Short mmCIF file of C-alpha atoms in Angstrom, two decimals:
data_model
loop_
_atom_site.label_atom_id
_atom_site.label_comp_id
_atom_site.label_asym_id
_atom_site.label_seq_id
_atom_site.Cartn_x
_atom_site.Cartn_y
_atom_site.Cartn_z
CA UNK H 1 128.92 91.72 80.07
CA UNK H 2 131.44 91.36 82.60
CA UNK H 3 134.11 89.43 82.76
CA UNK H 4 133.42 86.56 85.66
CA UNK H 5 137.59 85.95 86.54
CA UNK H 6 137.75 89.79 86.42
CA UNK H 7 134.06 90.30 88.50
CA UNK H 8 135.99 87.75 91.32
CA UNK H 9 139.09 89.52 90.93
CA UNK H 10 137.79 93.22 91.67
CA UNK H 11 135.60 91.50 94.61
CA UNK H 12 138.90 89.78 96.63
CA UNK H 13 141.50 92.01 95.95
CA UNK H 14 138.85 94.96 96.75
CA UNK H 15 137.47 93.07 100.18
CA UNK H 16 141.20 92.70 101.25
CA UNK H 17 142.28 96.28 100.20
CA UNK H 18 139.31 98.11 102.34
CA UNK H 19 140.16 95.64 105.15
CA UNK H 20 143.78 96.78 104.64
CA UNK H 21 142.65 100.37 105.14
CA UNK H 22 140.30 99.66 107.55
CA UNK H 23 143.03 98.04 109.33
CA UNK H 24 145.98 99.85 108.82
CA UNK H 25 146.30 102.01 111.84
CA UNK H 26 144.24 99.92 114.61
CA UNK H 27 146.33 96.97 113.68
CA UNK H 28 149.74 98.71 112.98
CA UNK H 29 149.74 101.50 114.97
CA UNK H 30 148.08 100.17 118.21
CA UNK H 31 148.25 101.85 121.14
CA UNK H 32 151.08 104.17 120.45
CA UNK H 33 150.72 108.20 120.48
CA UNK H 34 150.28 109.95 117.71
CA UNK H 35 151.05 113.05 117.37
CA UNK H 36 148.72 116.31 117.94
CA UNK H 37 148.72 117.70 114.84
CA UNK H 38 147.96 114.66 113.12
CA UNK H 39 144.63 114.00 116.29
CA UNK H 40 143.64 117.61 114.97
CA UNK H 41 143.44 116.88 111.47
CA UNK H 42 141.86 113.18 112.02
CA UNK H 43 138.94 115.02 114.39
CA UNK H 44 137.77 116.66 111.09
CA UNK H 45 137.27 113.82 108.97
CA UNK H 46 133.99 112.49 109.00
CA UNK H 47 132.98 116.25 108.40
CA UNK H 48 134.78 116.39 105.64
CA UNK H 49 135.35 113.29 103.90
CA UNK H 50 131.61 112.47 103.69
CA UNK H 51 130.32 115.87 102.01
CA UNK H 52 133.55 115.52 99.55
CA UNK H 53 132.07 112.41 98.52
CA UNK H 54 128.31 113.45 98.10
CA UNK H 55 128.85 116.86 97.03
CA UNK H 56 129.49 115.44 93.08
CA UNK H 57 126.63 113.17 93.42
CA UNK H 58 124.15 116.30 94.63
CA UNK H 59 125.46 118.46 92.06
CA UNK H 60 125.58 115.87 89.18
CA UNK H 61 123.80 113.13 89.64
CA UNK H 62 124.09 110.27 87.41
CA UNK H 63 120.52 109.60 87.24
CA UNK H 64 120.23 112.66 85.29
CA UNK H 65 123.31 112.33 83.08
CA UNK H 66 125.56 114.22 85.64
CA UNK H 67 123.50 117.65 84.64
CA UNK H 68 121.82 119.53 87.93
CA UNK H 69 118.91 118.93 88.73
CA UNK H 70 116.42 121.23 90.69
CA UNK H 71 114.23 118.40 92.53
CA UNK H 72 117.58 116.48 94.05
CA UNK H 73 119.46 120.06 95.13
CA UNK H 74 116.22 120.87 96.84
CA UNK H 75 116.07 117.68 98.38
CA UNK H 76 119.48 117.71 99.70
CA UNK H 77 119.70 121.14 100.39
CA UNK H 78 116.64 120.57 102.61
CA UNK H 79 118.01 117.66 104.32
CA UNK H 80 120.88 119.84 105.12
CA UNK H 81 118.65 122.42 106.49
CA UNK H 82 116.78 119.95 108.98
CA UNK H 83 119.66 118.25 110.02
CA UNK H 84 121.36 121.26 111.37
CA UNK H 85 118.51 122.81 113.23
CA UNK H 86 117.15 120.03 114.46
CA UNK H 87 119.96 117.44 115.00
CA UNK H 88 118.00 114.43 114.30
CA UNK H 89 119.80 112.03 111.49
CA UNK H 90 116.09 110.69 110.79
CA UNK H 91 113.52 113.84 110.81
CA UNK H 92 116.25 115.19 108.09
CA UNK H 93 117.08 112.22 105.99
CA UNK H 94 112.77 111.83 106.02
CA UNK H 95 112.89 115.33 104.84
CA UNK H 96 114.98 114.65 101.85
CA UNK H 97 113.22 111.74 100.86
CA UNK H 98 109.42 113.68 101.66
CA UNK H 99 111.32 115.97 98.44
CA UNK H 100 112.19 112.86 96.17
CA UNK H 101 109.11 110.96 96.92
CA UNK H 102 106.77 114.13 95.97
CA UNK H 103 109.12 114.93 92.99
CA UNK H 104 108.41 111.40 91.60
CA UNK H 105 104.59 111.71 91.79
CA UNK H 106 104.81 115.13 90.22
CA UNK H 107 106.34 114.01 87.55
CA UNK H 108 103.74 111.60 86.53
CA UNK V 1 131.12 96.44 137.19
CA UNK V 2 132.94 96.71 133.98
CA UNK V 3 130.88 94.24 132.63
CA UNK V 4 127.98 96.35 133.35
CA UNK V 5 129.39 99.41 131.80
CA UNK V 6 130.21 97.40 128.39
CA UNK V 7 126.38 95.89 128.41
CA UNK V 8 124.83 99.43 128.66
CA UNK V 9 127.72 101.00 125.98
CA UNK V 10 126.72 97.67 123.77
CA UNK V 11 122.91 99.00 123.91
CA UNK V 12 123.28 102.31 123.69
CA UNK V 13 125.33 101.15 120.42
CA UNK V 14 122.41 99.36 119.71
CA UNK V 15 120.04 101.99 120.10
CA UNK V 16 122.33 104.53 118.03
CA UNK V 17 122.62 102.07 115.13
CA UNK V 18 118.60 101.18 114.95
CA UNK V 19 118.40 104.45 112.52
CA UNK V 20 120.55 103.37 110.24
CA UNK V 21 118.79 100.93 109.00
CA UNK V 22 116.31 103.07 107.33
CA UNK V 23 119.17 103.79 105.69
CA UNK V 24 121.04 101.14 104.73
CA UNK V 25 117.99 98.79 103.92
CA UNK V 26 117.65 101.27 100.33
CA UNK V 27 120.73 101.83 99.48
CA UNK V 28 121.80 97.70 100.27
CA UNK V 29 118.21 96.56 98.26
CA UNK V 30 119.63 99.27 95.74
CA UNK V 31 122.92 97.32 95.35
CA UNK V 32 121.29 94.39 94.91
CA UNK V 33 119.46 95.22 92.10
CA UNK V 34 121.88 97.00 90.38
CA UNK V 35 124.35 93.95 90.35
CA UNK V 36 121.70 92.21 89.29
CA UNK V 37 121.14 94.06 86.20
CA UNK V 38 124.39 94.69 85.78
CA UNK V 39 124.38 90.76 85.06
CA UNK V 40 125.84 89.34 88.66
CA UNK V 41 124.40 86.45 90.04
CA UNK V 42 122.48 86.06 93.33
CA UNK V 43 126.20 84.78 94.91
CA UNK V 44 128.35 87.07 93.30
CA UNK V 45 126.11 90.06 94.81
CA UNK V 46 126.42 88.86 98.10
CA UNK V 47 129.65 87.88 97.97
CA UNK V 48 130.48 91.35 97.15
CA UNK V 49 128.39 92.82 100.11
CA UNK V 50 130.14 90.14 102.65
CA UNK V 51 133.56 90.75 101.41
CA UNK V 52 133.81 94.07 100.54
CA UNK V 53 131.09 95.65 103.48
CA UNK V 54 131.38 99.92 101.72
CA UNK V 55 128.95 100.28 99.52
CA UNK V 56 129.76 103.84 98.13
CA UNK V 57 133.61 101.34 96.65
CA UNK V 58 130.91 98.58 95.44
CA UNK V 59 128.95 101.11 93.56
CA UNK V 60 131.89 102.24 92.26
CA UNK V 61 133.43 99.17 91.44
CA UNK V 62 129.93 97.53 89.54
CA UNK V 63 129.82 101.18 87.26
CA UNK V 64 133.19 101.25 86.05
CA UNK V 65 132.74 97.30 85.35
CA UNK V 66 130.10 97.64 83.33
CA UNK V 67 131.80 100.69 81.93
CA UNK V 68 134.55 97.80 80.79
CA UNK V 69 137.13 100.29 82.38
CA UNK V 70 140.27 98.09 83.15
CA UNK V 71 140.55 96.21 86.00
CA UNK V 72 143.33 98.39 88.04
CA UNK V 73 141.52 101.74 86.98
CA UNK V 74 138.32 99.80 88.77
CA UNK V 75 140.03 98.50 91.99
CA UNK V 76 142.23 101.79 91.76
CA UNK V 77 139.07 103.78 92.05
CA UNK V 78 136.99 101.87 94.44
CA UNK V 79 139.82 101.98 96.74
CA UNK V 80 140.50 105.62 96.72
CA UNK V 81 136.94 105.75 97.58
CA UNK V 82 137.15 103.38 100.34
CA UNK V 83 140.46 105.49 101.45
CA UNK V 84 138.54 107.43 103.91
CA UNK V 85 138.72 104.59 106.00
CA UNK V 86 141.96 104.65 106.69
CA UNK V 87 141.36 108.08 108.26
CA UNK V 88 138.46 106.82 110.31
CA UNK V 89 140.89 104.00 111.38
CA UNK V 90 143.40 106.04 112.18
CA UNK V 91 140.59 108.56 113.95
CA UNK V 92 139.35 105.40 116.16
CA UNK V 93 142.98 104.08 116.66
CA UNK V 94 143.82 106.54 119.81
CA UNK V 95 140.08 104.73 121.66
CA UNK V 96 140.64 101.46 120.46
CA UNK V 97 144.02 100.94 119.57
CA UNK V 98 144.71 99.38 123.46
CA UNK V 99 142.28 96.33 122.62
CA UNK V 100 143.72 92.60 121.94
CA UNK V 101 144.23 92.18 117.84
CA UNK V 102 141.58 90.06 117.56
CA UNK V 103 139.12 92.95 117.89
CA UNK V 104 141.07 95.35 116.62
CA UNK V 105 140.64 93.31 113.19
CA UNK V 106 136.87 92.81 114.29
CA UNK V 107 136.74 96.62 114.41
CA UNK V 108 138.14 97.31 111.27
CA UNK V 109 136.16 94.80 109.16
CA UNK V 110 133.13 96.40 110.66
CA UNK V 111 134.68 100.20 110.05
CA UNK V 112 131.95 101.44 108.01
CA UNK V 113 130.37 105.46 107.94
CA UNK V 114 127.71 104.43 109.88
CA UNK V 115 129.92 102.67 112.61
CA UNK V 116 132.96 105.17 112.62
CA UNK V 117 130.32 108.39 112.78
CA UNK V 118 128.53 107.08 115.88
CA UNK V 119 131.59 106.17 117.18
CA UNK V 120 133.74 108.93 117.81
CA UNK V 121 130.50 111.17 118.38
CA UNK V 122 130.29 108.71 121.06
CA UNK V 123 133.85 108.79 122.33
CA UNK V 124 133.44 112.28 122.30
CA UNK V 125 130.48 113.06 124.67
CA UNK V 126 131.28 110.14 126.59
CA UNK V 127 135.51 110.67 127.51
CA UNK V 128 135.85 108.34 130.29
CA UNK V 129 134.92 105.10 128.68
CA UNK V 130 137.39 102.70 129.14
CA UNK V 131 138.22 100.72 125.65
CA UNK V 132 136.14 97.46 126.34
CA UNK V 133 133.43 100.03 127.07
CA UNK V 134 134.22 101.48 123.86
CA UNK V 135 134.40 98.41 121.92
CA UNK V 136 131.35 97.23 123.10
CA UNK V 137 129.57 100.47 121.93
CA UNK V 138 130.87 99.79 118.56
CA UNK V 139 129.85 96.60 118.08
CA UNK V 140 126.45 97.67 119.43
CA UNK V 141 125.96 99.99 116.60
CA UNK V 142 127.29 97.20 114.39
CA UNK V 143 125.04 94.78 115.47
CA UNK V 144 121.78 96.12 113.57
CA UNK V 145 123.30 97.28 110.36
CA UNK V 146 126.31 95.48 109.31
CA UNK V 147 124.25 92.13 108.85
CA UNK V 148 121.62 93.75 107.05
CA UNK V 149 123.49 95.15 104.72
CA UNK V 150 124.28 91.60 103.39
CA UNK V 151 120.18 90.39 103.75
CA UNK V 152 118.95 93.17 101.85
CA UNK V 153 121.68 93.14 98.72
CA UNK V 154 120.27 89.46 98.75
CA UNK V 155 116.34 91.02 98.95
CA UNK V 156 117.80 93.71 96.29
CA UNK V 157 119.18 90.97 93.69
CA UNK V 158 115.91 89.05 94.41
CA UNK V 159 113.66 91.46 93.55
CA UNK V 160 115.66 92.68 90.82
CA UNK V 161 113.97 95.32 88.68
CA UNK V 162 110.76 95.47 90.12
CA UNK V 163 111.42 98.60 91.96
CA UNK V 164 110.25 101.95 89.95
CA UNK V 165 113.43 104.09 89.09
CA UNK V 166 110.92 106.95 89.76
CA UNK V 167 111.30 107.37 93.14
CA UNK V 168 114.85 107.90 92.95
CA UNK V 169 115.98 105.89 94.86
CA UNK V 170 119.56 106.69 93.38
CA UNK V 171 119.46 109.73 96.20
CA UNK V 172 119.14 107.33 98.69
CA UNK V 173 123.10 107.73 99.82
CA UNK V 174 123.16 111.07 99.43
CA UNK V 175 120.26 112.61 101.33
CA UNK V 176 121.57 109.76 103.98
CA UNK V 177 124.81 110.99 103.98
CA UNK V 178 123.65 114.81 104.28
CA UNK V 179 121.59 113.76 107.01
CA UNK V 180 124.46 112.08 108.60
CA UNK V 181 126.58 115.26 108.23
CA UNK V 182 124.79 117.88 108.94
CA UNK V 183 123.87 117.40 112.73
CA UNK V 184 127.39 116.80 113.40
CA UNK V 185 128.48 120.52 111.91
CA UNK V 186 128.38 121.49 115.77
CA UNK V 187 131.26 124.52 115.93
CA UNK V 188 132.78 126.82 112.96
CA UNK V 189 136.01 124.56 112.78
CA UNK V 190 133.10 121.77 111.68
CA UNK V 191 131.56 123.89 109.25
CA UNK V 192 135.09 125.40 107.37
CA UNK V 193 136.04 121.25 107.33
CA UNK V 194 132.87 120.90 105.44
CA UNK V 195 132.96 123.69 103.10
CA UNK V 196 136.28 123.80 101.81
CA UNK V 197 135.70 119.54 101.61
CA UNK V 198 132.39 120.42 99.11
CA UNK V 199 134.83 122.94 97.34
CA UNK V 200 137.60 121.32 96.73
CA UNK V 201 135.99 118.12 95.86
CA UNK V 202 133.77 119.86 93.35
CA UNK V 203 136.71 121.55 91.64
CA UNK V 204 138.80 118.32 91.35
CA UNK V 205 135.81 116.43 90.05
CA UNK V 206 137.90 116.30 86.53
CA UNK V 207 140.60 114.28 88.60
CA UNK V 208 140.46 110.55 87.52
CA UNK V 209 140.10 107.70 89.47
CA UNK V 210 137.75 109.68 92.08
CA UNK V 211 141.35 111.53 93.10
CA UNK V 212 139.03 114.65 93.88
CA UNK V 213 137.37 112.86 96.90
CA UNK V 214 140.90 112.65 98.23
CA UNK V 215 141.53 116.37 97.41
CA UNK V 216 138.83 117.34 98.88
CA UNK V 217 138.40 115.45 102.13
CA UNK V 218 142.41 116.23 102.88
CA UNK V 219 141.47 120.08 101.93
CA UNK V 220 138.49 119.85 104.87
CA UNK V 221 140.62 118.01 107.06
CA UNK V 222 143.63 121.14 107.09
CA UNK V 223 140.28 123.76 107.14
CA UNK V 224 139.11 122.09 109.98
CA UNK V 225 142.48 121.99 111.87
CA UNK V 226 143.54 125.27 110.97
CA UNK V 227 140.53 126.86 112.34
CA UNK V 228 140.67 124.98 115.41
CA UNK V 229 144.27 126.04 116.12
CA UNK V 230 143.66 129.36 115.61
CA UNK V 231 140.58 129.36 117.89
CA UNK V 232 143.00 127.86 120.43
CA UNK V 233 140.53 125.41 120.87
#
């Protein structure tokens, strides 16, 4: 069970830290230049932050124990496929889930 | 004049963020019924959704609860998650960083995946913008999602278990993040960013506190850089 003080705790300090990140350079740094090197670095990071946080969860999904799993590689890997031929967020995320959705009624 | 440029940036925001909900409304229903059986109550979930608005840190956050893990190691954790967007902020900062504070803070509390990705896609293919323009494309895209992420924890606590874990719905973040990803691989400098992110992240998985998210995404970040300097780009 967990604790309610603590459950309150995590949820304030946690809503101010994200706004704190979120924050932290529109509020702080404004309108003031920053420098090139750092522009080049920041142009990357949607394309890299994002797959460093679902590569673990592809590769070892909790759902499973954190052990591989053929159906939810396929499914992403598929979704990966789609996405970069086609361009279109939705056609690919509807191909992963096509995979998931047909995995499930195998299974049965 | 300008205030016909912002209206048609605020719809085309609009228009951009109307996909995302077939996103979000899983993956916030899935919140909702995970706090719920992880014993929250209807308020606590949705106070958790209002305040905290990142769902990958309130995932995060509700697991290692439940795992009893000690308070800093769970606020530690969910934060170094949520640490990417401080580079999104600081990625948005040279579009919107000109705009009073009152929407800079606007911006930020609304700074999720979702909004930042469409964002500086946006700001990309569309240069000349001015920053009202910009702002007003953001909070279009914000518009559709951001208060549904709230409604549907509620719908997800509501409906609590009543949803089959069968369909894995678990993969709901992934394959949306994928899909999110993957069209916007457009040159090689994208592609290195991406790779060496999936590497290094998956070979400082054994880092605690989700440390190999940072390792990774800073590792994809230099890639991406690198490549682009040496391209002369």
């Amino acid at each position: 069970m967990i604790d309610r003080a603590e459950l309150w705790l995590v949820i304030v300090v946690l809503g101010l830290g994200s706004f704190g990140l979120r924050f932290a350079f529109l509020g702080l740094v404004g309108d003031r230049p920053m420098p090139p090197w750092l522009l080049r670095h920041l142009r990357y990071t949607a394309v890299a932050v994002l797959p460093a946080l679902v590569a673990p969860l592809i590769v070892w999904p909790k759902a499973t124990g954190g052990d591989p799993d053929p159906l939810r590689l396929a499914a992403a890997a598929l979704t990966l496929a789609v996405g970069y031929t086609s361009k279109n967020v939705i056609l690919a995320m509807l191909a992963g889930a096509t995979v998931m959705v047909a995995g499930a009624y195998w299974s049965f | 004049m300008a205030g016909n440029g912002a209206k048609s940036s605020y719809w085309r925001g609009v228009r951009d963020g109307m996909p995302f909900i077939l996103v979000l409304i899983p993956f916030a229903t899935l919140f909702g019924v995970a706090a719920t059986e992880a014993g929250l109550n209807i308020v606590e979930t949705l106070a958790f959704s209002v305040v905290v608005v990142a769902g990958a840190a309130q995932f995060t956050a509700l697991q290692l609860m439940t795992e009893q893990a000690p308070t800093l190691v769970v606020l530690a954790s969910a934060l170094a998650v949520n640490m990417r967007m401080a580079m999104y902020s600081a990625s948005i900062t040279p579009h919107l960083g000109g705009l009073p504070l009152w929407k800079r803070a606007a911006t930020a509390y609304c700074l999720v995946d979702q909004s930042y990705a469409s964002a500086v896609l946006d700001y990309e293919q569309r240069p000349d913008q001015t920053p009202d323009q910009k702002f007003a494309y953001f909070f279009g895209v914000c518009t559709p999602i951001i208060p549904l992420w709230s409604v549907f924890t509620l719908i997800g606590a509501l409906v609590g278990e009543a949803i089959p874990p069968e369909l894995g719905l678990d993969f709901a973040l992934p394959i949306a993040f994928v899909a999110m990803i993957a069209p916007a691989l457009r040159t090689r400098a994208h592609v290195a960013a991406a790779f060496a992110a999936v590497v290094g992240a998956l070979a400082f998985a054994w880092l605690p506190w989700n440390l190999g998210l940072i390792v990774g995404g800073l590792a994809g970040m230099a890639a991406g850089a690198e490549i682009e300097r040496r391209m002369g780009a």
